[in-house]
PDB file of C-alpha atoms in Angstrom:
ATOM      1  CA  MET A   1       9.396   1.787 -13.309  1.00 94.00           C
ATOM      2  CA  ILE A   2       7.463  -0.498 -10.767  1.00 97.00           C
ATOM      3  CA  ARG A   3       9.483  -3.085  -8.778  1.00 96.00           C
ATOM      4  CA  PRO A   4       9.459  -5.203  -6.010  1.00 96.00           C
ATOM      5  CA  ILE A   5      10.561  -3.368  -2.822  1.00 97.00           C
ATOM      6  CA  GLN A   6      14.524  -4.282  -1.527  1.00 97.00           C
ATOM      7  CA  LEU A   7      16.090  -3.651   1.518  1.00 96.00           C
ATOM      8  CA  ARG A   8      18.227  -0.862  -0.041  1.00 97.00           C
ATOM      9  CA  ASP A   9      14.854   1.045  -0.089  1.00 97.00           C
ATOM     10  CA  ALA A  10      14.499   1.220   3.761  1.00 97.00           C
ATOM     11  CA  GLU A  11      15.508   4.790   4.330  1.00 97.00           C
ATOM     12  CA  ARG A  12      13.418   6.107   1.430  1.00 97.00           C
ATOM     13  CA  ILE A  13      10.224   4.210   2.653  1.00 97.00           C
ATOM     14  CA  SER A  14      10.800   5.608   5.915  1.00 97.00           C
ATOM     15  CA  GLU A  15      10.882   9.081   4.494  1.00 97.00           C
ATOM     16  CA  LEU A  16       7.626   8.533   2.489  1.00 97.00           C
ATOM     17  CA  LEU A  17       5.890   7.068   5.437  1.00 96.00           C
ATOM     18  CA  GLU A  18       6.871  10.178   7.565  1.00 95.00           C
ATOM     19  CA  GLN A  19       5.105  12.242   4.892  1.00 93.00           C
ATOM     20  CA  MET A  20       1.942  10.193   5.470  1.00 89.00           C
ATOM     21  CA  GLY A  21       2.158  10.774   9.241  1.00 89.00           C
ATOM     22  CA  TYR A  22       4.128   7.666  10.400  1.00 93.00           C
ATOM     23  CA  PRO A  23       7.425   9.141  11.930  1.00 92.00           C
ATOM     24  CA  ASN A  24      10.261   7.224  13.572  1.00 94.00           C
ATOM     25  CA  THR A  25      10.127   4.106  11.197  1.00 95.00           C
ATOM     26  CA  LYS A  26      13.734   4.133  10.214  1.00 96.00           C
ATOM     27  CA  SER A  27      14.965   1.994  13.370  1.00 96.00           C
ATOM     28  CA  PHE A  28      12.696  -1.055  12.263  1.00 97.00           C
ATOM     29  CA  MET A  29      12.284  -0.371   8.382  1.00 97.00           C
ATOM     30  CA  SER A  30      14.828  -2.945   7.344  1.00 97.00           C
ATOM     31  CA  SER A  31      13.552  -5.854   9.574  1.00 97.00           C
ATOM     32  CA  LYS A  32      10.013  -4.948   8.225  1.00 95.00           C
ATOM     33  CA  ILE A  33      10.983  -5.181   4.735  1.00 97.00           C
ATOM     34  CA  SER A  34      12.825  -8.371   5.317  1.00 96.00           C
ATOM     35  CA  LYS A  35       9.771  -9.695   6.710  1.00 95.00           C
ATOM     36  CA  LEU A  36       7.565  -8.573   3.916  1.00 94.00           C
ATOM     37  CA  LEU A  37      10.019 -10.305   1.317  1.00 95.00           C
ATOM     38  CA  LYS A  38       9.523 -13.602   2.942  1.00 94.00           C
ATOM     39  CA  ASP A  39       5.667 -13.375   2.904  1.00 93.00           C
ATOM     40  CA  GLU A  40       4.136 -15.381  -0.051  1.00 91.00           C
ATOM     41  CA  ASN A  41       0.744 -13.543   0.204  1.00 92.00           C
ATOM     42  CA  GLY A  42       2.198 -10.217   0.273  1.00 91.00           C
ATOM     43  CA  ASN A  43       3.494  -7.926  -2.449  1.00 92.00           C
ATOM     44  CA  SER A  44       5.383  -4.534  -1.658  1.00 95.00           C
ATOM     45  CA  LEU A  45       6.264  -2.342  -4.678  1.00 97.00           C
ATOM     46  CA  VAL A  46       7.957   0.769  -5.426  1.00 97.00           C
ATOM     47  CA  TYR A  47       7.693   3.225  -8.166  1.00 97.00           C
ATOM     48  CA  GLU A  48      11.216   4.338  -9.161  1.00 96.00           C
ATOM     49  CA  GLU A  49      12.474   6.939 -11.815  1.00 94.00           C
ATOM     50  CA  ASN A  50      16.224   7.892 -12.257  1.00 93.00           C
ATOM     51  CA  GLU A  51      17.109   5.523  -9.416  1.00 92.00           C
ATOM     52  CA  LYS A  52      14.810   7.440  -6.798  1.00 95.00           C
ATOM     53  CA  VAL A  53      12.013   5.901  -5.231  1.00 97.00           C
ATOM     54  CA  LEU A  54       8.824   8.261  -5.652  1.00 97.00           C
ATOM     55  CA  GLY A  55       6.149   5.942  -4.039  1.00 96.00           C
ATOM     56  CA  PHE A  56       5.359   2.669  -2.891  1.00 95.00           C
ATOM     57  CA  ILE A  57       2.341   0.338  -2.157  1.00 96.00           C
ATOM     58  CA  SER A  58       2.047  -2.521   0.082  1.00 95.00           C
ATOM     59  CA  MET A  59      -0.601  -5.274  -0.461  1.00 95.00           C
ATOM     60  CA  HIS A  60      -1.606  -8.794   0.821  1.00 95.00           C
ATOM     61  CA  PHE A  61      -3.702 -11.542  -0.894  1.00 95.00           C
ATOM     62  CA  ILE A  62      -6.224 -13.138   1.599  1.00 94.00           C
ATOM     63  CA  PRO A  63      -7.829 -16.339   1.003  1.00 93.00           C
ATOM     64  CA  GLN A  64     -11.518 -16.651   1.733  1.00 90.00           C
ATOM     65  CA  ILE A  65     -13.297 -19.737   2.653  1.00 92.00           C
ATOM     66  CA  ALA A  66     -16.837 -19.151   2.130  1.00 90.00           C
ATOM     67  CA  VAL A  67     -16.679 -17.721  -1.509  1.00 86.00           C
ATOM     68  CA  GLU A  68     -14.981 -18.741  -4.530  1.00 87.00           C
ATOM     69  CA  GLY A  69     -12.494 -15.559  -4.984  1.00 87.00           C
ATOM     70  CA  ASP A  70     -10.040 -14.271  -2.734  1.00 92.00           C
ATOM     71  CA  PHE A  71      -9.284 -10.567  -1.814  1.00 91.00           C
ATOM     72  CA  ALA A  72      -6.566  -8.301  -1.782  1.00 93.00           C
ATOM     73  CA  ARG A  73      -5.835  -5.696   0.625  1.00 93.00           C
ATOM     74  CA  ILE A  74      -3.739  -2.546   0.048  1.00 93.00           C
ATOM     75  CA  SER A  75      -2.272  -1.549   3.438  1.00 92.00           C
ATOM     76  CA  TYR A  76       0.043   1.340   2.361  1.00 93.00           C
ATOM     77  CA  LEU A  77      -0.019   3.595  -0.796  1.00 93.00           C
ATOM     78  CA  VAL A  78       2.139   6.792  -0.463  1.00 94.00           C
ATOM     79  CA  VAL A  79       3.486   8.908  -3.353  1.00 94.00           C
ATOM     80  CA  ASP A  80       6.246  11.624  -2.396  1.00 95.00           C
ATOM     81  CA  GLU A  81       4.200  14.847  -1.662  1.00 92.00           C
ATOM     82  CA  ASN A  82       6.501  16.871  -3.841  1.00 92.00           C
ATOM     83  CA  ILE A  83       5.471  15.028  -7.121  1.00 90.00           C
ATOM     84  CA  ARG A  84       1.747  14.158  -6.559  1.00 84.00           C
ATOM     85  CA  GLY A  85      -0.502  14.434  -9.430  1.00 83.00           C
ATOM     86  CA  LYS A  86       1.738  12.822 -12.082  1.00 87.00           C
ATOM     87  CA  ASN A  87      -0.454   9.546 -12.192  1.00 87.00           C
ATOM     88  CA  ILE A  88       2.021   7.459  -9.964  1.00 89.00           C
ATOM     89  CA  GLY A  89      -0.648   7.089  -7.443  1.00 86.00           C
ATOM     90  CA  LYS A  90      -2.783   5.585 -10.117  1.00 89.00           C
ATOM     91  CA  LYS A  91      -0.218   3.341 -11.578  1.00 94.00           C
ATOM     92  CA  LEU A  92       0.574   1.614  -8.476  1.00 94.00           C
ATOM     93  CA  PRO A  93      -2.828   0.443  -7.592  1.00 91.00           C
ATOM     94  CA  ASP A  94      -3.544  -0.419 -11.245  1.00 93.00           C
ATOM     95  CA  TYR A  95      -0.662  -2.692 -11.143  1.00 94.00           C
ATOM     96  CA  CYS A  96      -1.698  -4.397  -8.209  1.00 93.00           C
ATOM     97  CA  GLU A  97      -5.142  -4.780  -9.681  1.00 92.00           C
ATOM     98  CA  LYS A  98      -3.688  -6.818 -12.289  1.00 94.00           C
ATOM     99  CA  LEU A  99      -1.717  -9.026  -9.848  1.00 94.00           C
ATOM    100  CA  ALA A 100      -4.939  -9.460  -7.765  1.00 93.00           C
ATOM    101  CA  VAL A 101      -6.832 -10.676 -10.780  1.00 93.00           C
ATOM    102  CA  GLU A 102      -3.829 -13.231 -11.409  1.00 94.00           C
ATOM    103  CA  ARG A 103      -4.347 -14.301  -7.851  1.00 92.00           C
ATOM    104  CA  ASP A 104      -7.978 -15.133  -8.257  1.00 92.00           C
ATOM    105  CA  CYS A 105      -9.195 -12.041  -6.285  1.00 93.00           C
ATOM    106  CA  ASN A 106     -12.706 -10.851  -6.715  1.00 91.00           C
ATOM    107  CA  ARG A 107     -12.010  -7.364  -4.833  1.00 88.00           C
ATOM    108  CA  ILE A 108      -9.437  -5.096  -3.317  1.00 91.00           C
ATOM    109  CA  GLU A 109      -9.974  -3.592   0.043  1.00 88.00           C
ATOM    110  CA  LEU A 110      -8.167  -0.839   1.881  1.00 80.00           C
ATOM    111  CA  HIS A 111      -8.387   1.170   5.119  1.00 78.00           C
ATOM    112  CA  SER A 112      -7.992   4.776   4.930  1.00 70.00           C
ATOM    113  CA  ASN A 113      -8.164   7.039   8.039  1.00 70.00           C
ATOM    114  CA  PHE A 114     -11.298   9.480   7.903  1.00 72.00           C
ATOM    115  CA  THR A 115      -8.952  12.329   8.004  1.00 75.00           C
ATOM    116  CA  ARG A 116      -7.391  11.624   4.700  1.00 77.00           C
ATOM    117  CA  GLU A 117     -10.155  13.553   2.603  1.00 80.00           C
ATOM    118  CA  ALA A 118      -7.819  14.095  -0.515  1.00 77.00           C
ATOM    119  CA  ALA A 119      -6.823  10.284  -0.574  1.00 78.00           C
ATOM    120  CA  HIS A 120     -10.627   9.445  -0.168  1.00 78.00           C
ATOM    121  CA  ARG A 121     -11.299  11.633  -3.179  1.00 79.00           C
ATOM    122  CA  PHE A 122      -8.673   9.855  -5.084  1.00 77.00           C
ATOM    123  CA  TYR A 123      -9.945   6.472  -4.266  1.00 79.00           C
ATOM    124  CA  PHE A 124     -13.425   7.052  -5.208  1.00 79.00           C
ATOM    125  CA  ARG A 125     -12.207   8.537  -8.590  1.00 82.00           C
ATOM    126  CA  GLU A 126     -10.505   5.115  -8.941  1.00 81.00           C
ATOM    127  CA  GLY A 127     -13.777   3.111  -8.394  1.00 80.00           C
ATOM    128  CA  TYR A 128     -13.418   2.279  -4.643  1.00 78.00           C
ATOM    129  CA  GLU A 129     -16.734   2.315  -2.717  1.00 84.00           C
ATOM    130  CA  ASP A 130     -17.193   3.397   0.728  1.00 80.00           C
ATOM    131  CA  VAL A 131     -18.182   0.134   2.765  1.00 81.00           C
ATOM    132  CA  PRO A 132     -18.756   1.255   6.449  1.00 74.00           C
ATOM    133  CA  LYS A 133     -18.068  -0.623   9.660  1.00 73.00           C
ATOM    134  CA  TYR A 134     -14.501  -1.384  10.221  1.00 71.00           C
ATOM    135  CA  LEU A 135     -13.836  -2.843  13.528  1.00 74.00           C
ATOM    136  CA  VAL A 136     -10.538  -3.317  15.283  1.00 75.00           C
ATOM    137  CA  LYS A 137      -9.298  -4.574  18.627  1.00 83.00           C
ATOM    138  CA  TYR A 138      -6.050  -3.611  19.833  1.00 80.00           C
ATOM    139  CA  LEU A 139      -3.883  -6.175  21.645  1.00 84.00           C
ATOM    140  CA  GLN A 140      -1.850  -5.592  24.492  1.00 88.00           C
ATOM    141  CA  LYS A 141       1.716  -6.831  24.461  1.00 80.00           C
TER     142      LYS A 141
END
């Protein structure tokens, strides 16, 4: 079952993020989920079976000013490493694609670290294309 993320999912989301290489998120996960729940342009979902969260996806809808359609950006997609290969990683983005179409988006983007080769193979199978040139500027606090 796919459902919206809830505060009670915080510990499990932290565990899944740790599998993805993001340790030490437990101390701030509840506040991050609270923030996401208030964001009208955000949508974070979990895949749950037998009351256990097995994966999650976080995405945002971003208005474009120069063209008619908007776009969606997937910021995180992770499925428990112990149960990968059971189509959960396909169901979550497919669900998000439907939401993106409903929000008048003409594309979905995502950023995936160059080291995540298995993830890249998955995304290519799902119809994503490599569009090079991703620029970032880190801001000091």
